[in-house]
Short mmCIF file of C-alpha atoms (C1' of nucleotides) in Angstrom, two decimals:
data_model
loop_
_atom_site.label_atom_id
_atom_site.label_comp_id
_atom_site.label_asym_id
_atom_site.label_seq_id
_atom_site.Cartn_x
_atom_site.Cartn_y
_atom_site.Cartn_z
CA UNK A 181 0.00 0.00 0.00
CA UNK A 182 2.72 2.46 0.97
CA UNK A 183 4.83 2.75 -2.11
CA UNK A 184 8.53 3.28 -2.13
CA UNK A 185 9.06 3.55 -5.83
CA UNK A 186 11.90 5.53 -7.34
CA UNK A 187 9.62 8.45 -8.33
CA UNK A 188 12.01 9.91 -10.86
CA UNK A 189 9.66 11.90 -13.03
CA UNK A 190 7.80 14.42 -10.96
CA UNK A 191 10.19 16.99 -12.43
CA UNK A 192 12.27 19.68 -10.89
CA UNK A 193 9.97 20.93 -8.19
CA UNK A 194 10.94 21.10 -4.55
CA UNK A 195 11.64 17.62 -3.23
CA UNK A 196 9.29 18.10 -0.29
CA UNK A 197 6.20 16.03 0.37
CA UNK A 198 3.35 16.26 -2.11
CA UNK A 199 0.68 15.00 0.22
CA UNK A 200 0.35 12.71 3.17
CA UNK A 201 -0.56 9.54 1.36
CA UNK A 202 0.68 7.71 -1.65
CA UNK A 203 3.62 9.01 -3.59
CA UNK A 204 2.58 9.38 -7.20
CA UNK A 205 5.08 8.10 -9.74
CA UNK A 206 5.01 8.54 -13.48
CA UNK A 207 2.73 5.55 -13.92
CA UNK A 208 0.18 6.90 -11.50
CA UNK A 209 0.14 10.17 -13.34
CA UNK A 210 -0.32 8.41 -16.65
CA UNK A 211 -3.29 6.57 -15.21
CA UNK A 212 -4.78 9.87 -14.10
CA UNK A 213 -4.19 11.28 -17.56
CA UNK A 214 -6.12 8.49 -19.21
CA UNK A 215 -8.90 8.61 -16.62
CA UNK A 216 -9.28 12.33 -17.14
CA UNK A 217 -10.23 11.80 -20.77
CA UNK A 218 -12.20 8.62 -20.27
CA UNK A 219 -13.42 7.94 -16.77
CA UNK A 220 -15.36 4.88 -17.86
CA UNK A 221 -12.51 3.01 -19.47
CA UNK A 222 -12.15 -0.56 -18.28
CA UNK A 223 -9.15 -1.31 -16.15
CA UNK A 224 -8.03 -3.79 -18.78
CA UNK A 225 -7.98 -1.12 -21.49
CA UNK A 226 -6.42 1.29 -19.05
CA UNK A 227 -3.58 -1.15 -18.44
CA UNK A 228 -2.97 -1.40 -22.15
CA UNK A 229 -2.91 2.35 -22.71
CA UNK A 230 -0.58 2.92 -19.79
CA UNK A 231 1.65 0.02 -20.70
CA UNK A 232 1.37 -2.11 -17.60
CA UNK A 233 -0.17 -5.45 -16.79
CA UNK A 234 -3.79 -5.76 -15.84
CA UNK A 235 -3.00 -6.94 -12.35
CA UNK A 236 -0.77 -3.95 -11.84
CA UNK A 237 -3.42 -1.64 -13.20
CA UNK A 238 -5.98 -3.02 -10.77
CA UNK A 239 -3.58 -2.59 -7.87
CA UNK A 240 -2.74 1.01 -8.73
CA UNK A 241 -6.28 1.90 -9.63
CA UNK A 242 -7.48 0.66 -6.27
CA UNK A 243 -4.59 2.36 -4.47
CA UNK A 244 -5.38 5.72 -6.05
CA UNK A 245 -8.99 5.36 -5.08
CA UNK A 246 -8.34 4.15 -1.56
CA UNK A 247 -5.76 6.83 -0.93
CA UNK A 248 -8.13 9.58 -1.97
CA UNK A 249 -6.02 10.77 -4.88
CA UNK A 250 -9.03 9.90 -7.00
CA UNK A 251 -12.05 11.32 -5.23
CA UNK A 252 -14.75 9.95 -7.51
CA UNK A 253 -15.79 9.47 -11.09
CA UNK A 254 -18.29 11.70 -12.73
CA UNK A 255 -19.62 12.99 -16.02
CA UNK A 256 -19.26 16.22 -17.91
CA UNK A 257 -22.45 17.60 -19.41
CA UNK A 258 -23.55 20.34 -21.77
CA UNK A 259 -25.27 22.82 -19.48
CA UNK A 260 -27.33 24.39 -22.22
CA UNK A 261 -28.84 21.01 -23.07
CA UNK A 262 -29.79 20.63 -19.45
CA UNK A 263 -31.65 23.91 -19.66
CA UNK A 264 -29.16 25.93 -17.66
CA UNK A 265 -27.52 27.99 -20.34
CA UNK A 266 -26.65 31.03 -18.24
CA UNK A 267 -23.50 31.03 -16.13
CA UNK A 268 -22.60 33.84 -13.77
CA UNK A 269 -20.02 34.62 -11.15
CA UNK A 270 -21.05 36.33 -7.96
CA UNK A 271 -18.37 37.87 -5.80
CA UNK A 272 -19.50 38.10 -2.23
CA UNK A 273 -18.31 40.16 0.69
CA UNK A 274 -19.09 38.27 3.85
CA UNK A 275 -19.76 39.84 7.21
CA UNK A 276 -17.00 38.79 9.55
CA UNK A 277 -17.69 35.92 11.90
CA UNK A 278 -20.71 34.85 9.94
CA UNK A 279 -18.89 32.37 7.75
CA UNK A 280 -20.62 29.40 9.26
CA UNK A 281 -24.01 30.78 8.37
CA UNK A 282 -22.82 31.76 4.92
CA UNK A 283 -21.66 28.24 4.23
CA UNK A 284 -24.85 26.71 5.56
CA UNK A 285 -27.07 28.91 3.42
CA UNK A 286 -24.96 28.25 0.37
CA UNK A 287 -25.29 24.51 0.73
CA UNK A 288 -29.05 25.02 0.35
CA UNK A 289 -28.66 26.54 -3.09
CA UNK A 290 -28.70 23.97 -5.87
CA UNK A 291 -27.76 26.38 -8.62
CA UNK A 292 -24.33 26.89 -7.10
CA UNK A 293 -21.81 24.79 -8.97
CA UNK A 294 -18.71 26.18 -7.35
CA UNK A 295 -17.84 28.35 -4.38
CA UNK A 296 -14.38 29.31 -3.24
CA UNK A 297 -13.05 31.49 -0.45
CA UNK A 298 -10.60 33.94 -1.92
CA UNK A 299 -8.14 36.61 -0.96
CA UNK A 300 -8.49 40.03 -2.47
CA UNK A 301 -11.24 42.57 -2.65
CA UNK A 302 -14.04 40.08 -2.05
CA UNK A 303 -14.28 37.14 0.28
CA UNK A 304 -15.87 34.47 -1.85
CA UNK A 305 -16.62 33.68 -5.45
CA UNK A 306 -19.73 31.75 -6.42
CA UNK A 307 -20.42 30.26 -9.81
CA UNK A 308 -24.04 29.55 -10.66
CA UNK A 309 -25.84 27.95 -13.60
CA UNK A 310 -29.40 29.01 -14.26
CA UNK A 311 -31.94 29.00 -17.05
CA UNK A 312 -32.04 32.68 -17.90
CA UNK A 313 -30.70 36.07 -16.87
CA UNK A 314 -33.78 36.76 -14.81
CA UNK A 315 -32.85 33.84 -12.60
CA UNK A 316 -29.49 35.46 -11.92
CA UNK A 317 -31.22 38.58 -10.78
CA UNK A 318 -33.58 36.60 -8.57
CA UNK A 319 -30.72 34.62 -7.14
CA UNK A 320 -28.73 37.70 -6.21
CA UNK A 321 -31.45 40.03 -5.02
CA UNK A 322 -33.82 37.59 -3.35
CA UNK A 323 -31.77 34.66 -2.18
CA UNK A 324 -28.25 35.94 -1.55
CA UNK A 325 -29.27 39.39 -0.39
CA UNK A 326 -31.47 37.87 2.27
CA UNK A 327 -28.60 36.08 3.91
CA UNK A 328 -27.48 38.24 6.85
CA UNK A 329 -23.91 37.05 6.38
CA UNK A 330 -23.80 38.62 2.93
CA UNK A 331 -22.62 42.20 3.11
CA UNK A 332 -22.32 42.94 -0.59
CA UNK A 333 -22.27 41.21 -3.94
CA UNK A 334 -20.97 41.87 -7.40
CA UNK A 335 -22.10 39.86 -10.38
CA UNK A 336 -20.53 39.22 -13.76
CA UNK A 337 -21.76 37.01 -16.56
CA UNK A 338 -19.71 34.34 -18.25
CA UNK A 339 -19.84 34.81 -21.98
CA UNK A 340 -17.73 31.86 -23.01
CA UNK A 341 -15.76 29.09 -21.36
CA UNK A 342 -12.51 28.86 -23.23
CA UNK A 343 -10.80 26.17 -21.18
CA UNK A 344 -12.48 23.65 -18.92
CA UNK A 345 -10.33 20.77 -17.79
CA UNK A 346 -11.39 18.29 -15.12
CA UNK A 347 -7.99 18.76 -13.52
CA UNK A 348 -4.40 19.53 -14.30
CA UNK A 349 -1.41 17.35 -13.52
CA UNK A 350 2.27 18.04 -13.00
CA UNK A 351 2.95 15.71 -15.92
CA UNK A 352 1.02 18.00 -18.26
CA UNK A 353 4.10 20.16 -18.34
CA UNK A 354 5.93 17.25 -19.87
CA UNK A 355 8.62 15.36 -17.96
CA UNK A 356 11.03 18.13 -17.16
CA UNK A 357 11.09 20.75 -19.85
CA UNK A 358 8.99 23.87 -19.45
CA UNK A 359 6.55 24.46 -22.32
CA UNK A 360 7.82 27.07 -24.73
CA UNK A 361 5.79 30.07 -25.72
CA UNK A 362 5.32 31.17 -29.29
CA UNK A 363 5.96 34.83 -28.52
CA UNK A 364 9.60 34.86 -27.44
CA UNK A 365 9.66 38.28 -25.83
CA UNK A 366 12.61 37.91 -23.50
CA UNK A 367 13.31 40.71 -21.07
CA UNK A 368 10.68 43.34 -20.58
CA UNK A 369 7.77 43.94 -18.29
CA UNK A 370 5.15 46.09 -19.97
CA UNK A 371 2.19 44.81 -17.98
CA UNK A 372 0.75 46.40 -14.88
CA UNK A 373 0.35 43.44 -12.60
CA UNK A 374 -2.16 44.86 -10.20
CA UNK A 375 -1.91 43.66 -6.69
CA UNK A 376 -1.04 40.06 -6.19
CA UNK A 377 -3.79 38.84 -3.98
CA UNK A 378 -3.47 39.75 -0.38
CA UNK A 379 -5.14 43.14 -0.61
CA UNK A 380 -7.83 43.53 1.96
CA UNK A 381 -7.52 39.97 3.05
CA UNK A 382 -5.91 40.67 6.37
CA UNK A 383 -8.96 42.03 8.12
CA UNK A 384 -10.28 39.56 10.66
CA UNK A 385 -9.87 36.45 8.53
CA UNK A 386 -8.95 34.13 11.33
CA UNK A 387 -11.48 31.31 11.30
CA UNK A 388 -11.62 30.35 7.69
CA UNK A 389 -11.00 26.64 7.60
CA UNK A 390 -14.29 25.22 8.77
CA UNK A 391 -15.04 27.85 11.40
CA UNK B 675 -33.26 8.57 -31.51
CA UNK B 676 -35.26 11.79 -31.59
CA UNK B 677 -37.47 11.48 -28.58
CA UNK B 678 -41.02 12.73 -28.39
CA UNK B 679 -41.63 12.10 -24.73
CA UNK B 680 -44.14 14.09 -22.74
CA UNK B 681 -41.48 16.04 -20.82
CA UNK B 682 -43.68 17.08 -17.93
CA UNK B 683 -41.10 17.68 -15.27
CA UNK B 684 -38.66 20.34 -16.37
CA UNK B 685 -40.58 22.64 -14.06
CA UNK B 686 -42.03 26.05 -14.56
CA UNK B 687 -39.48 27.57 -16.84
CA UNK B 688 -40.31 29.01 -20.23
CA UNK B 689 -41.66 26.27 -22.50
CA UNK B 690 -39.19 27.19 -25.24
CA UNK B 691 -36.39 24.98 -26.46
CA UNK B 692 -33.66 24.08 -24.04
CA UNK B 693 -31.15 23.16 -26.68
CA UNK B 694 -31.16 21.95 -30.22
CA UNK B 695 -31.08 18.24 -29.55
CA UNK B 696 -32.80 15.84 -27.26
CA UNK B 697 -35.49 16.99 -24.90
CA UNK B 698 -34.56 15.88 -21.42
CA UNK B 699 -37.35 14.37 -19.37
CA UNK B 700 -37.37 13.48 -15.70
CA UNK B 701 -35.75 10.11 -16.37
CA UNK B 702 -32.89 11.65 -18.29
CA UNK B 703 -32.26 14.02 -15.43
CA UNK B 704 -32.31 11.17 -12.96
CA UNK B 705 -29.71 9.37 -15.03
CA UNK B 706 -27.53 12.47 -15.00
CA UNK B 707 -27.96 12.70 -11.25
CA UNK B 708 -26.70 9.18 -10.72
CA UNK B 709 -23.87 9.60 -13.20
CA UNK B 710 -22.74 12.77 -11.47
CA UNK B 711 -22.08 10.83 -8.27
CA UNK B 712 -20.77 7.67 -9.90
CA UNK B 713 -19.57 8.00 -13.45
CA UNK B 714 -18.35 4.41 -13.55
CA UNK B 715 -21.58 2.74 -12.60
CA UNK B 716 -22.64 -0.02 -14.95
CA UNK B 717 -25.65 0.67 -17.10
CA UNK B 718 -27.34 -2.31 -15.46
CA UNK B 719 -26.93 -0.83 -12.00
CA UNK B 720 -27.89 2.57 -13.37
CA UNK B 721 -31.15 1.15 -14.66
CA UNK B 722 -31.94 -0.26 -11.25
CA UNK B 723 -31.22 2.99 -9.44
CA UNK B 724 -33.28 5.03 -11.87
CA UNK B 725 -36.10 2.54 -11.89
CA UNK B 726 -36.17 1.61 -15.56
CA UNK B 727 -35.34 -1.49 -17.52
CA UNK B 728 -31.86 -2.33 -18.74
CA UNK B 729 -32.65 -1.85 -22.39
CA UNK B 730 -34.25 1.49 -21.69
CA UNK B 731 -31.23 2.58 -19.73
CA UNK B 732 -28.92 1.60 -22.57
CA UNK B 733 -31.03 3.49 -25.07
CA UNK B 734 -31.15 6.65 -23.01
CA UNK B 735 -27.53 6.41 -21.99
CA UNK B 736 -26.47 6.18 -25.60
CA UNK B 737 -28.86 8.93 -26.62
CA UNK B 738 -27.47 11.30 -24.01
CA UNK B 739 -23.96 10.55 -25.16
CA UNK B 740 -24.71 10.79 -28.87
CA UNK B 741 -26.66 13.99 -28.45
CA UNK B 742 -23.82 15.65 -26.60
CA UNK B 743 -25.76 16.20 -23.41
CA UNK B 744 -23.08 14.05 -21.80
CA UNK B 745 -19.77 15.35 -23.07
CA UNK B 746 -17.51 12.76 -21.52
CA UNK B 747 -16.74 10.86 -18.36
CA UNK B 748 -13.88 11.82 -16.15
CA UNK B 749 -12.44 11.61 -12.66
CA UNK B 750 -12.20 14.01 -9.77
CA UNK B 751 -8.87 14.10 -8.00
CA UNK B 752 -7.31 15.60 -4.90
CA UNK B 753 -5.05 18.33 -6.26
CA UNK B 754 -2.82 18.41 -3.22
CA UNK B 755 -2.06 14.72 -3.65
CA UNK B 756 -1.07 15.41 -7.22
CA UNK B 757 1.41 17.98 -5.98
CA UNK B 758 -0.59 21.02 -7.07
CA UNK B 759 -1.86 22.35 -3.78
CA UNK B 760 -2.04 26.02 -4.70
CA UNK B 761 -5.05 27.39 -6.55
CA UNK B 762 -5.28 30.95 -7.79
CA UNK B 763 -7.56 33.09 -9.90
CA UNK B 764 -6.09 35.53 -12.35
CA UNK B 765 -8.34 38.22 -13.77
CA UNK B 766 -7.06 39.40 -17.10
CA UNK B 767 -7.70 42.51 -19.10
CA UNK B 768 -7.22 41.69 -22.75
CA UNK B 769 -6.15 44.14 -25.39
CA UNK B 770 -8.98 44.49 -27.85
CA UNK B 771 -8.82 42.50 -31.06
CA UNK B 772 -6.13 40.26 -29.67
CA UNK B 773 -8.49 37.61 -28.39
CA UNK B 774 -7.35 35.04 -30.87
CA UNK B 775 -3.78 35.34 -29.70
CA UNK B 776 -4.85 35.31 -26.09
CA UNK B 777 -6.73 32.08 -26.58
CA UNK B 778 -3.86 30.50 -28.46
CA UNK B 779 -1.33 31.34 -25.79
CA UNK B 780 -3.61 30.14 -23.07
CA UNK B 781 -4.03 26.75 -24.68
CA UNK B 782 -0.26 26.34 -24.29
CA UNK B 783 -0.46 26.65 -20.53
CA UNK B 784 -1.03 23.33 -18.81
CA UNK B 785 -1.55 24.79 -15.34
CA UNK B 786 -4.75 26.48 -16.48
CA UNK B 787 -7.70 24.41 -15.34
CA UNK B 788 -10.39 26.87 -16.27
CA UNK B 789 -10.71 30.05 -18.30
CA UNK B 790 -13.86 32.02 -18.93
CA UNK B 791 -14.63 35.23 -20.75
CA UNK B 792 -16.59 37.50 -18.46
CA UNK B 793 -18.42 40.77 -18.41
CA UNK B 794 -17.44 43.35 -15.83
CA UNK B 795 -14.25 45.04 -14.89
CA UNK B 796 -11.99 42.39 -16.39
CA UNK B 797 -12.27 40.42 -19.57
CA UNK B 798 -11.31 36.91 -18.54
CA UNK B 799 -10.87 34.83 -15.45
CA UNK B 800 -8.25 32.11 -15.30
CA UNK B 801 -8.00 29.44 -12.64
CA UNK B 802 -4.64 27.77 -12.22
CA UNK B 803 -3.30 24.93 -10.07
CA UNK B 804 0.38 24.97 -9.22
CA UNK B 805 2.77 23.49 -6.70
CA UNK B 806 3.58 26.58 -4.64
CA UNK B 807 2.98 30.30 -4.41
CA UNK B 808 6.21 31.02 -6.22
CA UNK B 809 4.79 29.29 -9.26
CA UNK B 810 1.85 31.67 -9.23
CA UNK B 811 4.21 34.59 -9.31
CA UNK B 812 6.20 33.05 -12.14
CA UNK B 813 3.06 32.29 -14.06
CA UNK B 814 1.75 35.84 -13.81
CA UNK B 815 4.93 37.83 -14.24
CA UNK B 816 6.81 35.68 -16.73
CA UNK B 817 4.26 33.79 -18.75
CA UNK B 818 1.10 35.89 -18.78
CA UNK B 819 2.82 39.25 -18.74
CA UNK B 820 4.76 38.31 -21.86
CA UNK B 821 1.64 37.81 -23.89
CA UNK B 822 1.07 41.00 -25.88
CA UNK B 823 -2.66 40.46 -25.71
CA UNK B 824 -2.58 40.77 -21.95
CA UNK B 825 -3.00 44.35 -20.85
CA UNK B 826 -3.27 43.84 -17.11
CA UNK B 827 -3.78 41.13 -14.53
CA UNK B 828 -5.04 40.82 -11.01
CA UNK B 829 -4.44 37.75 -8.93
CA UNK B 830 -6.21 36.31 -5.91
CA UNK B 831 -5.56 33.08 -4.06
CA UNK B 832 -8.17 30.48 -3.30
CA UNK B 833 -8.08 29.63 0.37
CA UNK B 834 -10.77 26.99 0.39
CA UNK B 835 -13.19 25.40 -2.02
CA UNK B 836 -16.49 25.22 -0.22
CA UNK B 837 -18.63 23.78 -2.99
CA UNK B 838 -17.42 21.92 -6.02
CA UNK B 839 -20.06 20.08 -8.01
CA UNK B 840 -19.41 18.50 -11.39
CA UNK B 841 -22.57 20.16 -12.63
CA UNK B 842 -25.95 21.33 -11.50
CA UNK B 843 -29.30 20.20 -12.88
CA UNK B 844 -32.75 21.76 -13.01
CA UNK B 845 -34.00 18.78 -11.03
CA UNK B 846 -31.74 19.68 -8.12
CA UNK B 847 -34.34 22.28 -7.22
CA UNK B 848 -36.79 19.47 -6.77
CA UNK B 849 -39.72 18.90 -9.13
CA UNK B 850 -41.50 22.22 -9.00
CA UNK B 851 -41.20 23.75 -5.58
CA UNK B 852 -38.56 26.38 -4.97
CA UNK B 853 -36.11 25.46 -2.18
CA UNK B 854 -36.96 27.26 1.03
CA UNK B 855 -34.44 29.29 2.91
CA UNK B 856 -33.86 28.97 6.62
CA UNK B 857 -33.76 32.73 7.19
CA UNK B 858 -37.29 33.82 6.33
CA UNK B 859 -36.64 37.51 6.01
CA UNK B 860 -39.52 38.60 3.81
CA UNK B 861 -39.48 42.14 2.55
CA UNK B 862 -36.32 44.12 2.93
CA UNK B 863 -33.27 44.87 0.88
CA UNK B 864 -30.34 45.72 3.10
CA UNK B 865 -27.59 44.64 0.75
CA UNK B 866 -25.73 46.87 -1.69
CA UNK B 867 -25.85 44.83 -4.84
CA UNK B 868 -23.01 46.45 -6.68
CA UNK B 869 -23.40 46.58 -10.40
CA UNK B 870 -24.94 43.58 -12.04
CA UNK B 871 -22.40 42.68 -14.61
CA UNK B 872 -22.38 44.76 -17.68
CA UNK B 873 -20.08 47.45 -16.37
CA UNK B 874 -17.29 48.18 -18.75
CA UNK B 875 -18.24 45.32 -20.97
CA UNK B 876 -19.60 47.39 -23.80
CA UNK B 877 -16.28 48.62 -25.11
CA UNK B 878 -15.45 46.91 -28.39
CA UNK B 879 -16.55 43.43 -27.40
CA UNK B 880 -17.86 42.43 -30.78
CA UNK B 881 -15.91 39.37 -31.82
CA UNK B 882 -16.02 37.22 -28.76
CA UNK B 883 -17.38 33.89 -29.91
CA UNK B 884 -14.38 32.38 -31.65
CA UNK B 885 -13.12 35.65 -33.11
"C1'" DG C 284 -40.73 -0.25 -23.10
"C1'" DT C 285 -39.95 -4.75 -20.90
"C1'" DT C 286 -38.11 -9.31 -19.83
"C1'" DG C 287 -35.03 -13.34 -20.40
"C1'" DA C 288 -31.06 -15.91 -22.32
"C1'" DA C 289 -26.42 -16.11 -24.97
"C1'" DA C 290 -21.96 -14.05 -25.85
"C1'" DT C 291 -18.61 -11.17 -24.37
"C1'" DT C 292 -16.05 -8.80 -21.16
"C1'" DA C 293 -14.73 -7.49 -16.66
"C1'" DG C 294 -12.88 -8.50 -12.02
"C1'" DT C 295 -10.42 -11.76 -8.79
"C1'" DA C 296 -7.04 -15.03 -7.18
"C1'" DC C 297 -3.38 -17.40 -7.75
"C1'" DG C 298 1.59 -18.75 -8.91
"C1'" DA C 299 6.06 -17.40 -11.09
"C1'" DA C 300 9.62 -14.20 -12.35
"C1'" DT D 1050 6.50 -5.06 -6.94
"C1'" DT D 1051 5.14 -6.78 -11.40
"C1'" DC D 1052 3.48 -10.07 -14.73
"C1'" DG D 1053 0.71 -13.89 -16.79
"C1'" DT D 1054 -2.85 -17.08 -16.57
"C1'" DA D 1055 -6.95 -19.40 -15.12
"C1'" DC D 1056 -11.34 -18.97 -12.68
"C1'" DT D 1057 -15.58 -16.63 -11.36
"C1'" DA D 1058 -18.89 -13.17 -11.75
"C1'" DA D 1059 -20.94 -9.55 -13.98
"C1'" DT D 1060 -22.20 -6.80 -17.90
"C1'" DT D 1061 -23.71 -5.96 -22.53
"C1'" DT D 1062 -26.08 -7.52 -26.51
"C1'" DC D 1063 -29.75 -9.59 -28.87
"C1'" DA D 1064 -33.80 -11.87 -29.12
"C1'" DA D 1065 -38.90 -12.29 -28.43
"C1'" DC D 1066 -42.96 -10.57 -25.84
#
DNA sequence: GTTGAAATTAGTACGAA
DNA sequence: TTCGTACTAATTTCAAC
């Protein structure tokens, strides 16, 4: 169960621990690559595509699952075909020390696909999928605004989703070499970078974890 | 293949088309519900859980796949165990009429898990997963800043992901009744709602689709 | 749209390298 | 640890109702 493989491929990052459980070697990553594209592939076919025996594939597959590296298997759907063609982001400012309530209320809202606590100007970002723009308005003004924990909101619409990957892996960078850009502008810095995150995040943000 | 089912359950939305293909009835939605939690379930077991016959399940399963309602099957992993424990959002302002280049450059970046074009103050939001905070800095200052299409960036870190669903469905609201809130505050509006999206989005945003 | 049986494939358990 | 094979169980397909 506890592997002690050579682990040669996880490229030139810091040699520190990458988690508490299983150490992922190149084969594990390859399995995750295949599973990302086809989560319903049989373990037999998986073994073939990765280049290992079936028995080995079963062992590693089960290890990844048991260790929690693979959380679960799921599908990817076309939201418009499900009748939820409108996607919006809602940035929320949360009243301090009301995080518990905020989380509880949020769990009651089925249209929320994603919610993350962030640094920066706002405290949380919510992504919702609804049928029409009116539903966004309803969601924000009638459901979110009625939560005492919500101090302020700001909404933007998503016009297009350019990239949507189930997950990224260290091996996506290729084993070692950094991916080259097509615009080889070497030494200049013409871009205002804005602040890098921690603005306004210092105020009373103690109990974030699960509060 | 083209279904003509009664479709009674998609609740009180507008009766208009919800897509170009297949009309999803209550059974289709139930299938998607099961598949969301267990994407590797056998069609036989799926049939049992949905309460339909095997053959029916196979037909509908294939129809959903062929129609594109189900895009693909995939896995959900623990990013920290994959060595990418840092998640950040980068809001990008894109120089007008350089969208094509922006998209092309972005496709070259394996650490980008998600990218959406948005209304509002910025033009795009990028979500990245990397090994450490230094990698975020490198990503923003050396890779993004060198793209001519990128005019400005603003970065925030994700401290916690509270909700992360593969997708949401109209049936999550329950068949008909709106989900009740626990805080029954009826008629008040104490929350500053900010602007609702379209701020600053009107400037030269013609060719967004694929440009 | 359903049930039941045949053919195929998947998953498990073993021994050997 | 990994591989290869044989065994068992399940799934998918195809037929008729």
